XYZ file of C-alpha atoms in Angstrom:
125
model
C 31.023 -10.110 -44.675
C 26.833 -11.168 -45.242
C 27.763 -14.290 -42.838
C 29.859 -11.945 -40.305
C 26.241 -9.173 -40.250
C 23.474 -12.265 -40.065
C 25.836 -14.279 -37.213
C 25.342 -10.897 -35.608
C 21.997 -10.500 -35.953
C 21.004 -14.483 -35.414
C 23.231 -12.388 -31.833
C 21.077 -10.057 -31.335
C 18.023 -11.832 -31.181
C 19.094 -14.245 -28.443
C 21.105 -12.215 -26.512
C 17.058 -9.959 -26.634
C 15.104 -11.879 -24.216
C 17.701 -12.895 -22.309
C 17.889 -8.802 -22.005
C 14.552 -8.279 -21.539
C 14.021 -10.379 -18.724
C 16.338 -9.355 -16.843
C 15.272 -5.802 -16.651
C 12.133 -7.493 -16.123
C 13.230 -8.715 -12.884
C 15.263 -5.608 -12.053
C 11.591 -3.461 -12.781
C 10.148 -6.466 -10.662
C 12.926 -6.302 -7.333
C 12.046 -3.085 -7.250
C 8.773 -3.127 -7.169
C 8.714 -5.243 -4.490
C 10.931 -2.782 -3.151
C 8.771 0.628 -3.001
C 5.181 -1.551 -2.410
C 7.554 -3.005 0.856
C 8.952 0.238 1.863
C 5.410 2.193 1.036
C 3.773 -0.883 3.471
C 6.140 0.778 6.070
C 5.322 3.797 5.362
C 2.349 3.141 5.644
C 2.087 1.327 9.508
C 4.457 4.313 10.681
C 1.826 7.077 9.019
C 4.144 8.265 6.763
C 1.462 8.539 4.177
C 2.867 10.905 1.802
C 6.176 8.685 1.455
C 3.620 5.709 0.731
C 1.802 6.906 -1.916
C 5.047 7.844 -3.467
C 5.684 4.304 -2.744
C 3.178 2.755 -3.872
C 3.309 4.668 -7.152
C 6.219 4.092 -7.957
C 5.243 0.104 -7.440
C 2.140 0.312 -9.530
C 4.716 2.421 -12.165
C 6.623 -0.739 -12.561
C 3.459 -2.988 -12.146
C 0.524 -2.095 -13.072
C -0.561 -4.264 -11.146
C -4.201 -3.879 -9.735
C -4.090 -4.514 -6.495
C -0.979 -1.874 -5.883
C -3.859 0.133 -6.363
C -6.090 -0.682 -3.567
C -3.250 0.935 -1.486
C -2.935 3.882 -3.749
C -6.702 4.229 -3.424
C -6.777 3.619 0.515
C -3.594 5.931 0.654
C -5.504 8.854 -0.819
C -8.264 7.915 1.477
C -5.696 8.428 4.017
C -5.610 11.225 3.711
C -8.373 12.757 2.610
C -8.655 13.554 -1.191
C -11.661 11.603 -2.505
C -11.462 12.363 -6.377
C -7.758 10.312 -6.378
C -9.222 7.639 -4.192
C -12.485 7.459 -5.644
C -10.100 7.350 -9.493
C -8.181 4.874 -7.364
C -10.658 2.912 -6.363
C -12.647 2.433 -9.613
C -9.416 1.693 -10.959
C -8.760 -1.738 -8.470
C -11.624 -3.157 -8.375
C -11.866 -2.590 -13.414
C -8.182 -4.627 -12.801
C -9.778 -7.098 -10.192
C -13.839 -7.766 -11.049
C -13.192 -11.111 -9.005
C -11.217 -8.462 -6.188
C -13.035 -10.464 -2.634
C -13.537 -7.531 -1.309
C -15.213 -6.712 -3.952
C -18.548 -5.550 -1.822
C -16.716 -3.067 0.784
C -14.679 -1.428 -1.607
C -17.906 -1.209 -4.604
C -19.560 1.051 -0.410
C -16.845 2.958 0.110
C -17.111 3.998 -3.916
C -20.935 5.032 -2.985
C -19.612 6.587 0.320
C -16.509 9.107 -1.652
C -19.194 9.675 -4.152
C -21.889 11.195 -2.071
C -18.656 13.061 -0.473
C -17.933 14.285 -3.907
C -21.412 15.349 -5.236
C -21.905 17.716 -1.756
C -22.246 21.139 -2.142
C -19.482 22.639 -0.887
C -19.532 25.049 1.789
C -19.826 28.436 1.389
C -17.484 30.428 3.116
C -17.777 32.713 6.268
C -18.392 36.618 5.065
C -15.312 38.851 6.453
C -16.779 40.810 9.202
């Protein structure tokens, strides 16, 4: 009985890395598909769909580069706070980003926009 239990434990320990590797491969495949669908949606001007696809890709990978795509879509949709947060996350995750200067400039522009007071609504006649 003890031998059977030990054998089962060894088998489980041997198979666990294989199942984890398979799950990781499946997640990577799904993330890649979501990212590519996001790119296609963005190019087609379907920004809400692109955002959903990019967010799914990020959920699966936590890859900072995907945050850049998320930020770009939020920026395009005029979701300034969300764009700012995603751009900051991108630079935090990629301190050596080759486009760092451009992203920092966009962050500054968004911060300036967000610091402006909201215009007062016009009074009703």
